[in-house]
Amino acid sequence: MAIDQLGEPAWSRDEIVDSVTEFARLYATRPLQNNQFGMGASHMFATWFIARHLRPSVVIESGVWRGQSTWLIEQACPQAEVHSIDLFLDRREYVSPRVHYHNIDFSEIDWSGIAGPDALIVFDDHQNAYNRLIYADWFGFEHIIFDDNYPPHAGDFYTLKKVFAGAGFGNVSSDDASQRYRSLSARATRKIGVLAQRFGAGEMAVIPQYQRDRVAANLFDAAFLKKHLRTYLEFPPLFETGLDEPTPKPLLDESWSDRVPDLYAERANYNWICYAQLNTRS
Ligand SMILES: C[S@@+](CC[C@H](N)C(=O)[O-])C[C@H]1O[C@@H](n2cnc3c(N)ncnc32)[C@H](O)[C@@H]1O
């Protein structure tokens, strides 16, 4: 059976629910009312809650898009040094003078002096999550959020949920991105990204894979995750999502819909956002 949790959260369900009202007030002040192709309410809440709980001194965000999640990270961790990465930074609408922006891939940045057990990475770049964990581990990071964590046969990259299901990636036509980009080198995919950018937001539905994108169905990737992860948690959605695949039990019932209407309106926008903690090195 596929794994949907390893270890125990460092927070309780009551603590999560108790902070929803505060989050709803903050969410009303977000810079972009409609963040199409970016995080919606459930993922914004999960990221804000986890980031506030961990109190990292450094946050690295990969996948900026128009900048909504950068703003969120600043709200959750006002004291933290923030590094935000996107290959196409010119699409930002929220730009912060406090943030260090980078336009090269996470795997091509030397994080020496920045990485450490006190840092948090938020990956929202639709790249192979298994590879991302390996790079993060090599640099000595421990706390990682993967915004999108699609189940098998959905989404455009290899997620931890797919790893745990032994599903691989790119072997069926519904794994759309790898079908389109499977034979291309990283350089070529970057060029395609530039073209996609020119053609506009419609192309955001599929983001080219930066590195290896096709993964045969296997159980050994899951075995490595079990060995190297101390914690893996799929954060619950705020409300019942109406999605076909099962989700963790929603945090709120329908009686909350009038109290937090902005959050309720985005209830279907959920992709099993997860928190992964690598084993401590010290
Ligand atoms: C889903 S959007 C991010 C949304 C954003 N986090 C938000 O919620 O507002 C994904 C972004 O990842 C970027 N991206 C694609 N490949 C990337 C890479 N290798 N490194 C960093 N960002 C990448 C895309 O250009 C796009 O802006």
Coordinates of C-alpha atoms in Angstrom, one line a residue, residues 7-272:
G7 CA 6.9 10.0 11.3
E8 CA 4.7 12.4 13.3
P9 CA 4.0 16.1 12.7
A10 CA 5.6 18.6 15.1
W11 CA 2.2 20.3 15.4
S12 CA -1.3 19.2 16.3
R13 CA -4.5 19.3 14.3
D14 CA -6.0 21.7 16.8
E15 CA -3.0 24.1 16.4
I16 CA -3.6 24.1 12.7
V17 CA -7.4 24.7 12.9
D18 CA -6.8 27.5 15.6
S19 CA -4.7 29.5 13.1
V20 CA -7.2 29.5 10.2
T21 CA -8.9 32.7 11.2
E22 CA -5.7 34.6 11.5
F23 CA -4.6 33.3 8.1
A24 CA -8.0 34.3 6.5
R25 CA -7.4 37.9 7.6
L26 CA -3.9 37.8 6.1
Y27 CA -5.1 36.1 2.9
A28 CA -7.5 39.0 2.3
T29 CA -4.5 41.3 2.0
R30 CA -2.6 39.2 -0.6
P31 CA -1.1 41.2 -3.5
L32 CA -2.8 39.1 -6.2
Q33 CA -6.5 38.4 -5.8
N34 CA -6.4 35.8 -8.6
N35 CA -3.2 33.8 -8.6
Q36 CA -4.0 31.5 -11.6
F37 CA -1.3 28.8 -12.0
G38 CA 0.1 29.7 -8.5
M39 CA -0.8 28.6 -5.0
G40 CA -4.4 28.8 -3.9
A41 CA -5.8 29.1 -0.4
S42 CA -5.1 25.6 0.9
H43 CA -1.5 25.5 -0.2
M44 CA -0.9 29.1 0.9
F45 CA -2.3 28.2 4.3
A46 CA -0.2 25.0 4.6
T47 CA 3.0 26.9 3.6
W48 CA 2.3 29.8 5.9
F49 CA 1.5 27.4 8.8
I50 CA 4.6 25.2 8.4
A51 CA 6.9 28.1 7.8
R52 CA 5.7 29.9 10.9
H53 CA 6.0 26.8 13.0
L54 CA 9.6 26.1 11.9
R55 CA 10.8 29.7 12.2
P56 CA 13.6 29.2 9.7
S57 CA 16.4 31.8 9.5
V58 CA 16.6 31.2 5.7
V59 CA 13.9 30.4 3.2
I60 CA 14.6 29.3 -0.3
E61 CA 11.7 29.4 -2.7
S62 CA 12.0 27.8 -6.2
G63 CA 9.1 28.8 -8.5
V64 CA 8.1 32.5 -8.1
W65 CA 5.7 33.0 -11.0
R66 CA 4.0 36.3 -10.2
G67 CA 5.3 36.6 -6.7
Q68 CA 2.4 35.7 -4.5
S69 CA 4.2 32.9 -2.6
T70 CA 7.2 35.2 -2.1
W71 CA 4.9 37.6 -0.3
L72 CA 3.5 34.8 1.8
I73 CA 6.9 33.6 2.9
E74 CA 7.8 37.2 4.0
Q75 CA 4.6 37.3 6.0
A76 CA 5.3 34.0 7.7
C77 CA 8.9 34.6 8.4
P78 CA 9.6 38.3 8.6
Q79 CA 13.0 37.9 10.0
A80 CA 14.3 35.3 7.5
E81 CA 16.7 35.8 4.7
V82 CA 14.7 34.9 1.6
H83 CA 16.1 33.6 -1.7
S84 CA 13.6 33.2 -4.6
I85 CA 14.4 31.4 -7.8
D86 CA 12.7 31.4 -11.2
L87 CA 14.1 30.9 -14.6
F88 CA 11.7 33.7 -15.8
L89 CA 11.8 36.4 -13.2
D90 CA 10.2 39.0 -15.5
R91 CA 6.7 37.7 -14.8
R92 CA 6.8 39.0 -11.2
E93 CA 4.1 41.4 -10.2
Y94 CA 5.0 41.4 -6.5
V95 CA 8.7 42.1 -6.2
S96 CA 10.4 42.6 -2.8
P97 CA 13.5 44.7 -2.2
R98 CA 14.4 42.4 0.7
V99 CA 14.5 39.2 -1.3
H100 CA 17.6 37.8 -3.1
Y101 CA 16.4 36.7 -6.6
H102 CA 18.1 34.1 -8.7
N103 CA 17.4 33.1 -12.3
I104 CA 19.3 29.8 -12.5
D105 CA 18.2 26.3 -11.3
F106 CA 18.4 25.4 -7.6
S107 CA 20.9 22.6 -8.5
E108 CA 23.3 25.1 -10.1
I109 CA 23.6 27.4 -7.1
D110 CA 26.3 27.0 -4.5
W111 CA 24.3 27.1 -1.2
S112 CA 27.4 26.9 1.0
G113 CA 27.1 29.3 3.9
I114 CA 23.3 29.5 3.3
A115 CA 22.2 25.9 3.6
G116 CA 21.7 24.4 7.0
P117 CA 19.3 22.6 9.3
D118 CA 17.6 25.9 10.2
A119 CA 16.6 26.6 6.6
L120 CA 13.4 25.8 4.8
I121 CA 13.0 25.2 1.0
V122 CA 9.7 25.7 -0.7
F123 CA 9.7 23.9 -4.1
D124 CA 6.9 25.1 -6.4
D125 CA 8.8 24.7 -9.7
H126 CA 7.3 21.4 -11.0
Q127 CA 10.7 19.6 -11.2
N128 CA 11.6 16.1 -10.3
A129 CA 11.0 16.1 -6.5
Y130 CA 13.2 13.0 -5.9
N131 CA 16.2 14.7 -7.5
R132 CA 15.4 17.9 -5.6
L133 CA 15.6 16.0 -2.3
I134 CA 19.0 14.5 -3.2
Y135 CA 20.5 18.0 -4.0
A136 CA 18.9 19.4 -0.8
D137 CA 20.4 16.6 1.3
W138 CA 23.9 17.0 -0.3
F139 CA 23.8 20.7 0.7
G140 CA 22.7 19.9 4.3
F141 CA 19.1 21.2 4.1
E142 CA 16.5 19.3 6.2
H143 CA 13.1 21.0 5.9
I144 CA 11.4 21.0 2.6
I145 CA 7.9 21.8 1.3
F146 CA 6.8 20.5 -2.1
D147 CA 3.8 22.6 -3.1
D148 CA 2.5 20.3 -5.8
N149 CA 2.5 16.6 -5.0
Y150 CA 0.4 15.0 -7.7
P151 CA -0.8 11.4 -7.4
P152 CA 0.2 8.8 -10.1
H153 CA -0.9 9.6 -13.7
A154 CA -1.5 13.3 -12.9
G155 CA 0.7 16.4 -13.1
D156 CA 3.8 17.2 -15.0
F157 CA 6.7 15.9 -12.8
Y158 CA 7.9 13.1 -10.6
T159 CA 6.4 13.8 -7.1
L160 CA 7.1 12.2 -3.8
K161 CA 3.5 10.8 -3.9
K162 CA 4.4 9.0 -7.1
V163 CA 7.6 7.8 -5.6
F164 CA 5.7 6.2 -2.6
A165 CA 3.2 4.7 -5.0
G166 CA 6.0 3.1 -7.0
A167 CA 4.5 4.7 -10.1
G168 CA 7.5 6.2 -11.9
F169 CA 6.8 9.1 -14.2
G170 CA 6.3 9.6 -17.9
N171 CA 5.2 6.2 -18.9
V172 CA 1.6 7.0 -19.7
S173 CA 0.1 9.7 -21.9
S174 CA -1.5 11.5 -18.9
D175 CA 2.0 12.3 -17.6
D176 CA 1.9 15.0 -20.2
A177 CA 5.2 16.9 -19.8
S178 CA 7.5 14.0 -20.1
Q179 CA 5.7 12.8 -23.2
R180 CA 6.4 16.2 -24.8
Y181 CA 9.8 16.8 -23.5
R182 CA 11.2 13.3 -22.8
S183 CA 14.0 13.3 -25.4
L184 CA 15.3 16.8 -24.9
S185 CA 18.4 17.8 -23.1
A186 CA 18.3 20.4 -20.3
R187 CA 19.5 23.1 -22.6
A188 CA 16.8 22.4 -25.1
T189 CA 14.1 22.4 -22.5
R190 CA 15.3 25.7 -21.2
K191 CA 14.9 27.1 -24.8
I192 CA 11.4 25.6 -24.9
G193 CA 10.7 27.4 -21.6
V194 CA 11.7 30.7 -23.3
L195 CA 9.3 30.0 -26.1
A196 CA 6.5 29.0 -23.6
Q197 CA 7.1 32.3 -21.9
R198 CA 6.6 34.2 -25.2
F199 CA 3.4 32.4 -25.9
G200 CA 2.0 33.5 -22.5
A201 CA 0.4 32.1 -19.4
G202 CA -1.6 29.4 -21.3
E203 CA 1.7 27.4 -21.6
M204 CA 2.1 27.4 -17.8
A205 CA 0.0 24.3 -17.6
V206 CA 3.1 22.3 -18.6
I207 CA 6.5 23.3 -17.4
P208 CA 9.4 21.7 -19.1
Q209 CA 11.6 19.4 -17.0
Y210 CA 15.0 20.8 -16.3
Q211 CA 16.7 17.5 -15.7
R212 CA 15.9 13.8 -16.0
D213 CA 12.1 13.5 -16.5
R214 CA 11.3 9.9 -17.4
V215 CA 11.4 7.4 -14.5
A216 CA 10.4 3.8 -14.8
A217 CA 7.9 2.4 -12.3
N218 CA 10.0 1.2 -9.4
L219 CA 10.0 0.5 -5.6
F220 CA 13.6 1.4 -4.9
D221 CA 13.0 5.2 -5.0
A222 CA 10.5 4.7 -2.2
A223 CA 12.9 2.6 -0.2
F224 CA 15.5 5.4 -0.4
L225 CA 13.0 7.9 0.7
K226 CA 12.1 5.7 3.7
K227 CA 15.8 5.5 4.6
H228 CA 16.5 9.2 4.2
L229 CA 13.3 10.9 5.4
R230 CA 12.5 11.4 9.0
T231 CA 9.1 12.9 8.2
Y232 CA 6.7 13.0 5.2
L233 CA 3.3 14.5 5.7
E234 CA 0.6 15.5 3.2
F235 CA -0.9 18.6 4.7
P236 CA -4.7 18.4 4.9
P237 CA -6.9 20.6 2.6
L238 CA -8.9 23.4 4.3
F239 CA -12.3 22.0 3.0
E240 CA -13.5 18.9 1.2
T241 CA -12.0 19.3 -2.3
G242 CA -14.4 17.2 -4.5
L243 CA -11.3 15.6 -6.1
D244 CA -11.5 11.9 -7.2
E245 CA -8.3 10.8 -5.3
P246 CA -8.6 10.6 -1.5
T247 CA -7.0 13.4 0.4
P248 CA -6.1 13.7 4.1
K249 CA -9.2 14.6 6.2
P250 CA -10.1 18.3 5.5
L251 CA -9.5 20.7 8.4
L252 CA -12.9 22.5 8.3
D253 CA -16.5 21.4 7.7
E254 CA -19.0 23.3 5.6
S255 CA -20.2 25.3 8.6
W256 CA -17.0 27.4 8.1
S257 CA -17.9 28.4 4.5
D258 CA -19.5 31.7 5.6
R259 CA -16.7 32.6 8.0
V260 CA -13.9 32.2 5.5
P261 CA -15.6 32.6 2.1
D262 CA -12.3 33.5 0.3
L263 CA -10.8 30.2 1.4
Y264 CA -13.9 28.2 0.7
A265 CA -14.1 29.6 -2.8
E266 CA -10.7 28.0 -3.6
R267 CA -11.4 24.6 -1.9
A268 CA -10.9 22.5 -5.1
N269 CA -7.4 24.0 -5.6
Y270 CA -5.4 21.3 -3.8
N271 CA -2.5 19.0 -4.8
W272 CA -1.5 17.0 -1.7

